[in-house]
mmCIF file of C-alpha atoms in Angstrom:
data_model
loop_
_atom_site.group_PDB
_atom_site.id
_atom_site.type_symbol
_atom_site.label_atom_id
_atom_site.label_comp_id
_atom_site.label_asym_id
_atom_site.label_seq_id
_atom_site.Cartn_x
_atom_site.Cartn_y
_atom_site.Cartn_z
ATOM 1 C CA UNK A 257 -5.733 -8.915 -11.365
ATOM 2 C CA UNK A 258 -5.094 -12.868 -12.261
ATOM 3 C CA UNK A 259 -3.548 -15.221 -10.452
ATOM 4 C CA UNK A 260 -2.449 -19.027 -11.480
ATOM 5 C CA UNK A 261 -3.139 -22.104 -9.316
ATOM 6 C CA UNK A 262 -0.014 -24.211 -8.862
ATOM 7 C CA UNK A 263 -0.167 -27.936 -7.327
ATOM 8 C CA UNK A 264 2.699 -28.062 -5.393
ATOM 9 C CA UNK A 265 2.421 -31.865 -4.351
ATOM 10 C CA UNK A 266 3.213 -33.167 -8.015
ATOM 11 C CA UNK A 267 7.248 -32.779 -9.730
ATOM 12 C CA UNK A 268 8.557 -34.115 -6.718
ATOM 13 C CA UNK A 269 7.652 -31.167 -4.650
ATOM 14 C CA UNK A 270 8.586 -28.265 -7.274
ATOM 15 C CA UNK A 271 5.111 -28.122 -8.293
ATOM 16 C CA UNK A 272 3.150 -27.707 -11.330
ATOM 17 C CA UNK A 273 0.570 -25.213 -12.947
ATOM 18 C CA UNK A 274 -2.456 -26.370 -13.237
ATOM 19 C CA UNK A 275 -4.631 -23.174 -14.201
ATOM 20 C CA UNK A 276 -3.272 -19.763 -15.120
ATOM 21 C CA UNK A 277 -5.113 -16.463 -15.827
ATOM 22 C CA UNK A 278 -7.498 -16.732 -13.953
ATOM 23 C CA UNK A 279 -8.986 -13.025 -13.657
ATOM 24 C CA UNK A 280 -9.736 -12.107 -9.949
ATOM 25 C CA UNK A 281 -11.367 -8.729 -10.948
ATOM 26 C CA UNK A 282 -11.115 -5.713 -13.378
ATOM 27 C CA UNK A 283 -10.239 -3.308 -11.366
ATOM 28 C CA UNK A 284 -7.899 -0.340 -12.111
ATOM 29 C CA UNK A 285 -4.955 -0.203 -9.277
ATOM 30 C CA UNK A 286 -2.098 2.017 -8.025
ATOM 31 C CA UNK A 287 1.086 1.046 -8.397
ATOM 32 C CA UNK A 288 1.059 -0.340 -4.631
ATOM 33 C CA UNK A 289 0.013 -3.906 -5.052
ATOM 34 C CA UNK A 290 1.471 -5.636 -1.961
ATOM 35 C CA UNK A 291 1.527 -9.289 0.224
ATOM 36 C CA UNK A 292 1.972 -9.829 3.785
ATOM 37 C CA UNK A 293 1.394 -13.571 5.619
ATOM 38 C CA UNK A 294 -1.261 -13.707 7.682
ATOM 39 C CA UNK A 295 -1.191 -13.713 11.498
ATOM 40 C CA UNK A 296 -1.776 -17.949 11.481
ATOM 41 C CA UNK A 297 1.967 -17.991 9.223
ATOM 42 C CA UNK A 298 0.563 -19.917 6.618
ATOM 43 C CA UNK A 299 -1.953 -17.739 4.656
ATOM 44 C CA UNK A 300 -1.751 -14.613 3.086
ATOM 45 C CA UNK A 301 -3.214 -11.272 2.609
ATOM 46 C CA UNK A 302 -2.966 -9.470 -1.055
ATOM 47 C CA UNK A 303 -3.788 -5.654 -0.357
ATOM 48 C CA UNK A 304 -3.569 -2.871 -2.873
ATOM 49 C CA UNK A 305 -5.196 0.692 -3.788
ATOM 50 C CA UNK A 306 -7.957 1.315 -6.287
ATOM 51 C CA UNK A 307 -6.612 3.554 -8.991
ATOM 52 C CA UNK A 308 -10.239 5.905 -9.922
ATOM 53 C CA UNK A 309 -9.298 7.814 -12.622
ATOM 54 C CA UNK A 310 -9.643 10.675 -12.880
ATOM 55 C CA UNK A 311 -8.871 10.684 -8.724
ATOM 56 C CA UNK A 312 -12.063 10.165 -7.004
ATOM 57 C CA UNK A 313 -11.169 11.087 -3.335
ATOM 58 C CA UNK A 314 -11.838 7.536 -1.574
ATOM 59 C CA UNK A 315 -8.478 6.675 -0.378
ATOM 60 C CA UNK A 316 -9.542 3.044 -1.251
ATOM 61 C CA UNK A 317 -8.108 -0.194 0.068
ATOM 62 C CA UNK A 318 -9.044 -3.303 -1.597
ATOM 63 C CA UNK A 319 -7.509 -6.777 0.250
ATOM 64 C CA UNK A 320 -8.163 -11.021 -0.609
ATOM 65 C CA UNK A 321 -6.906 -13.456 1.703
ATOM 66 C CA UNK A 322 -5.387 -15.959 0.171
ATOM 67 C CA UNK A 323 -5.695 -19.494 1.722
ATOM 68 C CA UNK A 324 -4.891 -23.027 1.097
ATOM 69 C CA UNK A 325 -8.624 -23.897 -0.287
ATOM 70 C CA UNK A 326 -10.166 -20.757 -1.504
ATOM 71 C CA UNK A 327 -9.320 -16.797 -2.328
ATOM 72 C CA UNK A 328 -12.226 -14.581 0.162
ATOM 73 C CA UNK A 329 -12.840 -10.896 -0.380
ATOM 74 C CA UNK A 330 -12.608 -8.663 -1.773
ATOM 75 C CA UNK A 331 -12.522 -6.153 1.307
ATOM 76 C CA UNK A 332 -12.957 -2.975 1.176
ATOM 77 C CA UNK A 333 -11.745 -0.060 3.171
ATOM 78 C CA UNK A 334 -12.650 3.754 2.492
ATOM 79 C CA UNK A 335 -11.141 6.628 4.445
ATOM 80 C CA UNK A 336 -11.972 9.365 2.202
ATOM 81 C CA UNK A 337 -9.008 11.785 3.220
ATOM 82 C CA UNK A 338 -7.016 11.310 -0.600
ATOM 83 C CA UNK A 339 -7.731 10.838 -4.234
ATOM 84 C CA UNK A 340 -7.082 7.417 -5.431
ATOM 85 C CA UNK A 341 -4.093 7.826 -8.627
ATOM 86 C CA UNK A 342 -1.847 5.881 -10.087
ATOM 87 C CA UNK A 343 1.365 6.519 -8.126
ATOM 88 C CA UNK A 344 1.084 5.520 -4.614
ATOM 89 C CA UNK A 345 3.583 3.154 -2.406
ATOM 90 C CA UNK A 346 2.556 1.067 0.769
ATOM 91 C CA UNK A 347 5.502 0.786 2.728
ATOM 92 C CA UNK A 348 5.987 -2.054 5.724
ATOM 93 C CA UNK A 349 7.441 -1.019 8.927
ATOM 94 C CA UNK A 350 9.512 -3.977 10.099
ATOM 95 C CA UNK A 351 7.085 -5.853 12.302
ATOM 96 C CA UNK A 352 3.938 -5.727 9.689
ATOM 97 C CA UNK A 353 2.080 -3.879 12.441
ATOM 98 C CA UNK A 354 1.900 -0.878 10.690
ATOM 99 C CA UNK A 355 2.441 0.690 7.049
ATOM 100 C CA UNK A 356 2.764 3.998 5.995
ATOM 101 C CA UNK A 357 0.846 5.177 2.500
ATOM 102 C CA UNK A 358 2.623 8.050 0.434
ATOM 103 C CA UNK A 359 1.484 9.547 -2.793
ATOM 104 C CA UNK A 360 2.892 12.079 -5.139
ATOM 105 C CA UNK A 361 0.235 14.460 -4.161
ATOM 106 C CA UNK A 362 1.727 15.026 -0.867
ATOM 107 C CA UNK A 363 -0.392 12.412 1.333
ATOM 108 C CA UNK A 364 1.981 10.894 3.992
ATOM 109 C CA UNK A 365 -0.331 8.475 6.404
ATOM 110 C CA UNK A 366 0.719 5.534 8.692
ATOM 111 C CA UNK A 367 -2.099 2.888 9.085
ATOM 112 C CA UNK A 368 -2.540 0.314 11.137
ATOM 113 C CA UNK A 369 -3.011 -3.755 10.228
ATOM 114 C CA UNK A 370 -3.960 -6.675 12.148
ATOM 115 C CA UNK A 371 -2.827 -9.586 10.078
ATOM 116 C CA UNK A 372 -5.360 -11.730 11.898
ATOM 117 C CA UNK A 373 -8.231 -10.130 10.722
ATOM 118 C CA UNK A 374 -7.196 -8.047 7.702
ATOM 119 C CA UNK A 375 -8.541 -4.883 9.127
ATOM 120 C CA UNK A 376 -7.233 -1.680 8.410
ATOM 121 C CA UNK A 377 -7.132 1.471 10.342
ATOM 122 C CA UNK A 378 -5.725 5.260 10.255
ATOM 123 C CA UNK A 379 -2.983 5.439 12.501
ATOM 124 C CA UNK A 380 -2.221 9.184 11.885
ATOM 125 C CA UNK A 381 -2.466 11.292 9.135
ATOM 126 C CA UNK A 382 1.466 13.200 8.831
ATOM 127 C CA UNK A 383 0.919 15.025 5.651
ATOM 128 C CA UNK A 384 -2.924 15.967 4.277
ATOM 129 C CA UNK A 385 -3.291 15.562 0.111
ATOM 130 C CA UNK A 386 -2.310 18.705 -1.341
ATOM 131 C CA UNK A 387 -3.518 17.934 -4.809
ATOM 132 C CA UNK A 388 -0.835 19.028 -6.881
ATOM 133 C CA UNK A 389 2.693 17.615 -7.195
ATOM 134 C CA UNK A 390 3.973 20.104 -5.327
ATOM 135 C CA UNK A 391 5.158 17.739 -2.769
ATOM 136 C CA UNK A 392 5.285 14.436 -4.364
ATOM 137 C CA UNK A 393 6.397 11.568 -2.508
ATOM 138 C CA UNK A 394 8.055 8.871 -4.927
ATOM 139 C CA UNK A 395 9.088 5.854 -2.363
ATOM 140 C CA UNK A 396 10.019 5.194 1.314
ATOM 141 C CA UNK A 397 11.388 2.605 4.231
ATOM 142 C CA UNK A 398 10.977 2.668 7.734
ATOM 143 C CA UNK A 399 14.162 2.444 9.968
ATOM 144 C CA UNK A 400 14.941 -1.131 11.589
ATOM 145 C CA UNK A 401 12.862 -0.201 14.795
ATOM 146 C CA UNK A 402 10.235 1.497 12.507
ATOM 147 C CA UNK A 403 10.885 4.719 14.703
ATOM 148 C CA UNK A 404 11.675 6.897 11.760
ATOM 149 C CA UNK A 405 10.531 6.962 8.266
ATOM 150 C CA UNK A 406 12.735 8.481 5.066
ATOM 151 C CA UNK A 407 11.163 9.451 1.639
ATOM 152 C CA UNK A 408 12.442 10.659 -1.718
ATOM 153 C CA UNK A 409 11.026 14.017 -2.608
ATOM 154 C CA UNK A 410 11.542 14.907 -6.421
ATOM 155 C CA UNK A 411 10.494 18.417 -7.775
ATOM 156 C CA UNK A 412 9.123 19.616 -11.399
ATOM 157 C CA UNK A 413 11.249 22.465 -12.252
ATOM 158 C CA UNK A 414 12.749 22.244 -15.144
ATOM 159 C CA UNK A 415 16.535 21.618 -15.662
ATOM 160 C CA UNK A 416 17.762 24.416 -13.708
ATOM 161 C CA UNK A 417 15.386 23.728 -11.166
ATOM 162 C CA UNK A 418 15.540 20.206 -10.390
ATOM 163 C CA UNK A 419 15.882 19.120 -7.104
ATOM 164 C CA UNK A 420 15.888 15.539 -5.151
ATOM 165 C CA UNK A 421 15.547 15.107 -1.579
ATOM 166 C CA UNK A 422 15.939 12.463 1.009
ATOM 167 C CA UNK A 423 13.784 13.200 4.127
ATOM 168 C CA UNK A 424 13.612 11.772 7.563
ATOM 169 C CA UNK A 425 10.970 12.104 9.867
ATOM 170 C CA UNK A 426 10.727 11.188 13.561
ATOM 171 C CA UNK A 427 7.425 9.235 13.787
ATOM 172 C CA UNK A 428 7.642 9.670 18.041
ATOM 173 C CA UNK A 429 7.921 13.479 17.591
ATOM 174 C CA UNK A 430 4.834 15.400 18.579
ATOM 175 C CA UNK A 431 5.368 17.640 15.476
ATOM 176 C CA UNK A 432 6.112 14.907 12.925
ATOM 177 C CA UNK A 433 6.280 17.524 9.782
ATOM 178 C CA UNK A 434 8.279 19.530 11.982
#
């Protein structure tokens, strides 16, 4: 991960770079790399998921805040319930309250975030890892009032047996699989 320092008092406003590649760290992530502004509405969190080849079963967050003066972290949350691969998605709901991670090992959980404090924590788990792509889960979006969530399901079978699905689930049903 790099980032690039921009000085966005000279150009008249429009800024200029004034250091670029500047390596954060060397890790290897998912494909979920994501921003959100922080609870104060001027700084911002960068949050993303290790990528442990060959899928070490961490379920590893990794998160810098990003302020005006300085980049702190990183920090780290574990909740060792699913491997941590390549293909994964974070998904917002619409306040930023709450995100849902999906993986194409069948993981479906929604986690919580305070954007005050960065913290992270397991709201509900919907769908355990299976660890095959029997049930992969390939993207998602909440519904405006973040009451529902749809995914794409996509299967492996060959030409014949190709399928893709769209699939909604109630996220205030009791039986959320159901």
């Amino acid at each position: 991960m790099y980032y690039t320092l921009v000085d966005m008092s000279l150009n008249g406003g429009l800024g200029v770079v004034v250091q670029q590649n500047i390596q954060l760290d060397n890790i290897y992530y998912g494909d979920c790399l994501t921003t959100i502004k922080h609870g104060n509405g001027r700084d911002w969190w960068v949050i993303s998921k290790i990528n442990n080849f060959p899928f070490t079963f961490f379920n590893r967050f990794r998160s810098y805040l990003i302020t005006t003066d300085s980049i702190l972290g990183p920090f780290v949350h574990d909740f060792n319930d699913a491997t941590d691969g390549s293909f994964q998605k974070i998904v917002w709901q619409p306040n930023y309250e709450k995100f849902m991670l999906i993986n194409t090992r069948g993981y479906m959980s929604e986690f919580d975030f305070d954007r005050c404090t960065g913290q992270i924590s397991l709201n509900q788990n919907i769908f355990p890892e299976i660890g095959t792509f029997a049930r992969p889960f390939w993207g998602g979006s909440y519904s405006p009032n973040g009451n529902v969530f749809y995914t794409s399901r996509t299967s492996y079978g060959g030409n014949a047996g190709d399928y893709n699905y769209l699939l909604q689930y109630d996220l205030t049903a009791i039986d959320i699989p159901a």
